Short mmCIF file of N, CA and C in Angstrom, two decimals:
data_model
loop_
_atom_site.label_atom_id
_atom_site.label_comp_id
_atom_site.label_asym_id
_atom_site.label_seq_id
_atom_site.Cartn_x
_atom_site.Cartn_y
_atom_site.Cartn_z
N UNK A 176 56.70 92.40 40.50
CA UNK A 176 56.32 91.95 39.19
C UNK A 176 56.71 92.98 38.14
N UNK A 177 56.71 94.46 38.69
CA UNK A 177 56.65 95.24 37.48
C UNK A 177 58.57 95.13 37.00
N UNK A 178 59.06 94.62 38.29
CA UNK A 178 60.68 95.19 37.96
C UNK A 178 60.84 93.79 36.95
N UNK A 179 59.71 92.99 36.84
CA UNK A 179 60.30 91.92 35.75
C UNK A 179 59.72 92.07 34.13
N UNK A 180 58.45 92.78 34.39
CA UNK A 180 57.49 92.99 33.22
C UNK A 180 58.18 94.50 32.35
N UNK A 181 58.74 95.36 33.18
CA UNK A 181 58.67 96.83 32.40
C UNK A 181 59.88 97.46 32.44
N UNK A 182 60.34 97.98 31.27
CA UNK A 182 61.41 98.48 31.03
C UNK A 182 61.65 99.96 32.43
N UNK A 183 62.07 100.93 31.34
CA UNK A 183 62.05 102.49 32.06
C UNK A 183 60.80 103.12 32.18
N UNK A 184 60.22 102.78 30.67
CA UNK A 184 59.16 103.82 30.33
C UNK A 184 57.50 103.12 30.43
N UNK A 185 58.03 101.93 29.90
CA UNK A 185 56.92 101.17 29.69
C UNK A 185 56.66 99.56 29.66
N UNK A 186 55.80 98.89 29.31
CA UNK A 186 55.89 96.60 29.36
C UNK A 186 57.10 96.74 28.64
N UNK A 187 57.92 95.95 28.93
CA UNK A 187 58.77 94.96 28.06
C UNK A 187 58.12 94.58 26.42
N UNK A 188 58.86 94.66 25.57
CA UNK A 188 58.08 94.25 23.95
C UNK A 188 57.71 92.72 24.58
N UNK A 189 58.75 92.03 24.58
CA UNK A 189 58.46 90.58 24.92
C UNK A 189 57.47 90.15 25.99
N UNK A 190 57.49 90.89 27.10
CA UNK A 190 56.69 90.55 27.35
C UNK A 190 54.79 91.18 27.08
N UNK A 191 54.87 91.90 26.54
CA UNK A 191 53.19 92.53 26.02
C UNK A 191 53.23 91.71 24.68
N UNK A 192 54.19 90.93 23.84
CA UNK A 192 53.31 89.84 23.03
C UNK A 192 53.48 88.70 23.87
N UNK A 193 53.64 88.03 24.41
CA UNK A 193 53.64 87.01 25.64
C UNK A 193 52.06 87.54 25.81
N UNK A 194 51.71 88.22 26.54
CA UNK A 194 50.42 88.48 27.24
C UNK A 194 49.40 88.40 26.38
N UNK A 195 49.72 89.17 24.84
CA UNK A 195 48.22 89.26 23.86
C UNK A 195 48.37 88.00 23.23
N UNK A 196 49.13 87.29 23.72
CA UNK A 196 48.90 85.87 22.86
C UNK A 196 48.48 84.59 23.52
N UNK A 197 47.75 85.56 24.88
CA UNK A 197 47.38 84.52 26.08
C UNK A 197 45.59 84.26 25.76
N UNK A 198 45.04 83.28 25.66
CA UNK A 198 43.46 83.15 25.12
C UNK A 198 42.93 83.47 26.36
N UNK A 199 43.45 84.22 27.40
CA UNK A 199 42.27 84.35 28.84
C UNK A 199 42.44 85.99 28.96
N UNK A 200 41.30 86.30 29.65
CA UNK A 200 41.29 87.65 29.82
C UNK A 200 42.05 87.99 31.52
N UNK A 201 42.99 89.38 31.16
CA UNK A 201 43.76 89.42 31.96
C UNK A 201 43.54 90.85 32.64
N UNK A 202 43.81 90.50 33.92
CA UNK A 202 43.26 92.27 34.68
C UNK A 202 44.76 92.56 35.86
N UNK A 203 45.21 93.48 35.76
CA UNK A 203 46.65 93.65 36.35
C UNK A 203 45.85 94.78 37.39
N UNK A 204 46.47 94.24 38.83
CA UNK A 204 45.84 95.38 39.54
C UNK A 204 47.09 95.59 40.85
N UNK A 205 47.25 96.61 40.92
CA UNK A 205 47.98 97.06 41.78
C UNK A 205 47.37 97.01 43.35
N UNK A 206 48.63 97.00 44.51
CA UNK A 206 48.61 96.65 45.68
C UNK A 206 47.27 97.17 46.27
N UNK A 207 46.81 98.64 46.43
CA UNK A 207 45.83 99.39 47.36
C UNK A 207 44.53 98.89 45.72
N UNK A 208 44.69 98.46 44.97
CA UNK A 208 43.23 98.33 43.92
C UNK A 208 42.45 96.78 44.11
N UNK A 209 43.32 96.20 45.45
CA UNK A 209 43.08 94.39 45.51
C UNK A 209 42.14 94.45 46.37
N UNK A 210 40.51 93.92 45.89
CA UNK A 210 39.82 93.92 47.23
C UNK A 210 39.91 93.53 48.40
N UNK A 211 39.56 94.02 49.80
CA UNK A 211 40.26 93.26 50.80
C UNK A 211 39.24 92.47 51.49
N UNK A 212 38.86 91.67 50.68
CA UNK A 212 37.91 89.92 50.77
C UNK A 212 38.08 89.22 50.58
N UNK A 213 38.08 87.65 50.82
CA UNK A 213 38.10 87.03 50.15
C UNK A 213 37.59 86.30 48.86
N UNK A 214 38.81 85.91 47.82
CA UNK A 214 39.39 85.10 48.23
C UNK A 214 41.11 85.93 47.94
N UNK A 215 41.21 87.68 47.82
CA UNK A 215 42.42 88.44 47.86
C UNK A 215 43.25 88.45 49.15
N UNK A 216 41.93 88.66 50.30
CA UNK A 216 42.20 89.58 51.60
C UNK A 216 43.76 88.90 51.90
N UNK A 217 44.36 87.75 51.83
CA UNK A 217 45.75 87.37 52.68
C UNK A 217 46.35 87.20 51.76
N UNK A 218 46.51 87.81 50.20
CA UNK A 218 47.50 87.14 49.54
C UNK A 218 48.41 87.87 49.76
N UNK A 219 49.95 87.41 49.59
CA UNK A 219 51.07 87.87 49.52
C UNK A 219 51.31 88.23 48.01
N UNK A 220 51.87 89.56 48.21
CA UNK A 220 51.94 89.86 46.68
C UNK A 220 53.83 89.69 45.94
N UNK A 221 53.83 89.77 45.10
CA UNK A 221 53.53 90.07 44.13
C UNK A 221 52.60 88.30 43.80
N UNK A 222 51.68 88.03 42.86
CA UNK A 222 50.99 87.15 42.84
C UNK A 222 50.33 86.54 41.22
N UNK A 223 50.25 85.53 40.84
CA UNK A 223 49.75 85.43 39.46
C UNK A 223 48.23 84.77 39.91
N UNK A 224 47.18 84.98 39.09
CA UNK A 224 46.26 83.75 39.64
C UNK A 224 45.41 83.58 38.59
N UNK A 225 44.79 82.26 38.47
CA UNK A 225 43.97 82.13 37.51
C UNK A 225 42.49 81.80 38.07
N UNK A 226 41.46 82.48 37.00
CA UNK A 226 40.15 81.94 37.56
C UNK A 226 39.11 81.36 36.46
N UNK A 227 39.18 80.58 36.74
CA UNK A 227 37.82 79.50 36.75
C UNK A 227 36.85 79.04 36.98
N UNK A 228 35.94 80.32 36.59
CA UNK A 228 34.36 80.19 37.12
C UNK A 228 34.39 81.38 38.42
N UNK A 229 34.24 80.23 39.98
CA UNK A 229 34.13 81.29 40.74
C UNK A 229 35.83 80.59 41.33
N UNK A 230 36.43 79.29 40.79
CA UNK A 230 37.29 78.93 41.41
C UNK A 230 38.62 79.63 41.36
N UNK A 231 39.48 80.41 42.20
CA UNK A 231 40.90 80.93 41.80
C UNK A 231 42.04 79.90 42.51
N UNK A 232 42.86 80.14 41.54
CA UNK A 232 44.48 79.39 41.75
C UNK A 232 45.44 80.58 41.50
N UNK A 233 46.20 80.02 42.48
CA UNK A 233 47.61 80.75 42.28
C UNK A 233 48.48 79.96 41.80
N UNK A 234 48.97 80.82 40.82
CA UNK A 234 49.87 80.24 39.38
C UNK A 234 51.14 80.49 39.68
N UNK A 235 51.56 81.58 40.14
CA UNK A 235 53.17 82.03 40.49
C UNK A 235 52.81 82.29 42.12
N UNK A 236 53.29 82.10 43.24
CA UNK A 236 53.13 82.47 44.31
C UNK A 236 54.30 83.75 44.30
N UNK A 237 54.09 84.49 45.23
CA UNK A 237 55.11 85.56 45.70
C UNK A 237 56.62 85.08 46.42
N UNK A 238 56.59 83.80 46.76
CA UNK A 238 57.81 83.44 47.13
C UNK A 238 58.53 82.89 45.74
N UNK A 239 57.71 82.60 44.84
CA UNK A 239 58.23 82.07 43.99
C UNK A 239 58.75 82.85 42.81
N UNK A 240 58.18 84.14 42.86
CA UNK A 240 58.62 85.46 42.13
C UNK A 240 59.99 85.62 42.39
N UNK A 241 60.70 85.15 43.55
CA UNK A 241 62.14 85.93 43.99
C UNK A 241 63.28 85.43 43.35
N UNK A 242 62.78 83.98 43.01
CA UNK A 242 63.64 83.32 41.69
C UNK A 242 63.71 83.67 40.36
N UNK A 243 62.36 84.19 40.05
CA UNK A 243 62.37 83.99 38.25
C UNK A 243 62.81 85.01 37.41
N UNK A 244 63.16 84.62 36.38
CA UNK A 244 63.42 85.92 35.46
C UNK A 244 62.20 85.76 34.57
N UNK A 245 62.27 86.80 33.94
CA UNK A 245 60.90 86.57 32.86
C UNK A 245 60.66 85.93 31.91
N UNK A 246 61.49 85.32 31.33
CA UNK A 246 61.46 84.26 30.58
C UNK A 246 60.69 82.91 30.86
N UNK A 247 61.16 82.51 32.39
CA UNK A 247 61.35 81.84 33.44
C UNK A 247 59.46 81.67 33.90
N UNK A 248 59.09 83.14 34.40
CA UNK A 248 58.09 83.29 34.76
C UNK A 248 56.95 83.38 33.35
N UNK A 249 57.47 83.26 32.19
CA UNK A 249 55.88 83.26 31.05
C UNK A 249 56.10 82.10 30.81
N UNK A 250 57.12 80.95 31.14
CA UNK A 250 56.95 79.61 30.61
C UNK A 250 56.12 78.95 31.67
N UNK A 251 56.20 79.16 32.86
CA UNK A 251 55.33 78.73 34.10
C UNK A 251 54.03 79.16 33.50
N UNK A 252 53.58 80.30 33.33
CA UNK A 252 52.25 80.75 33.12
C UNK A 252 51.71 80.15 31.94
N UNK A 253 52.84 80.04 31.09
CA UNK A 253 52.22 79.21 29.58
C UNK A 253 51.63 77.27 30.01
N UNK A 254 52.63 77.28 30.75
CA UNK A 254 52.33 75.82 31.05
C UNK A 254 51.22 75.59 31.56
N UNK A 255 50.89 76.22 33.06
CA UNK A 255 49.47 76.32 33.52
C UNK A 255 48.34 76.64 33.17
N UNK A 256 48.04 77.52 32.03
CA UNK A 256 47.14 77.81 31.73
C UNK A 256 46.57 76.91 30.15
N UNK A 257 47.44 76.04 29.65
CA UNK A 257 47.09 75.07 28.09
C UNK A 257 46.78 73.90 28.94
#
């Protein structure tokens, strides 16, 4: 995910206004910071997911990361989440 989100140094411009212009609150957590319970313990990463109450969905699956470019991948996320 990061080789699609971040330049050299730091987010992509495009994509960090993509993100603050998303109405849900967003928590980015790296591989060893994912609890290992469910409903994390078997995901394949890299991973998008949304939650709803106590319900979670996966929005981008990790197989589906190997296609997208980022463009690609904030129009998926825009779609799913309006």
């Amino acid at each position: 995910m990061c080789a699609l989100t971040f330049g050299i140094f730091s987010m992509k411009d495009e994509c960090k206004e993509f993100l603050d212009g998303l109405p849900v609150k967003k928590t980015f957590l790296h591989k060893d910071e994912i609890p290992d319970k469910p409903p994390y313990k078997n995901l394949k990463l890299p991973v998008v997911l949304l939650k709803t109450g106590e319900k979670m969905e996966v929005i981008v699956s990790s197989e589906e990361f190997k296609s997208l470019d980022l463009e690609q991948l904030m129009k998926i996320i825009k779609n799913k989440i309006q």
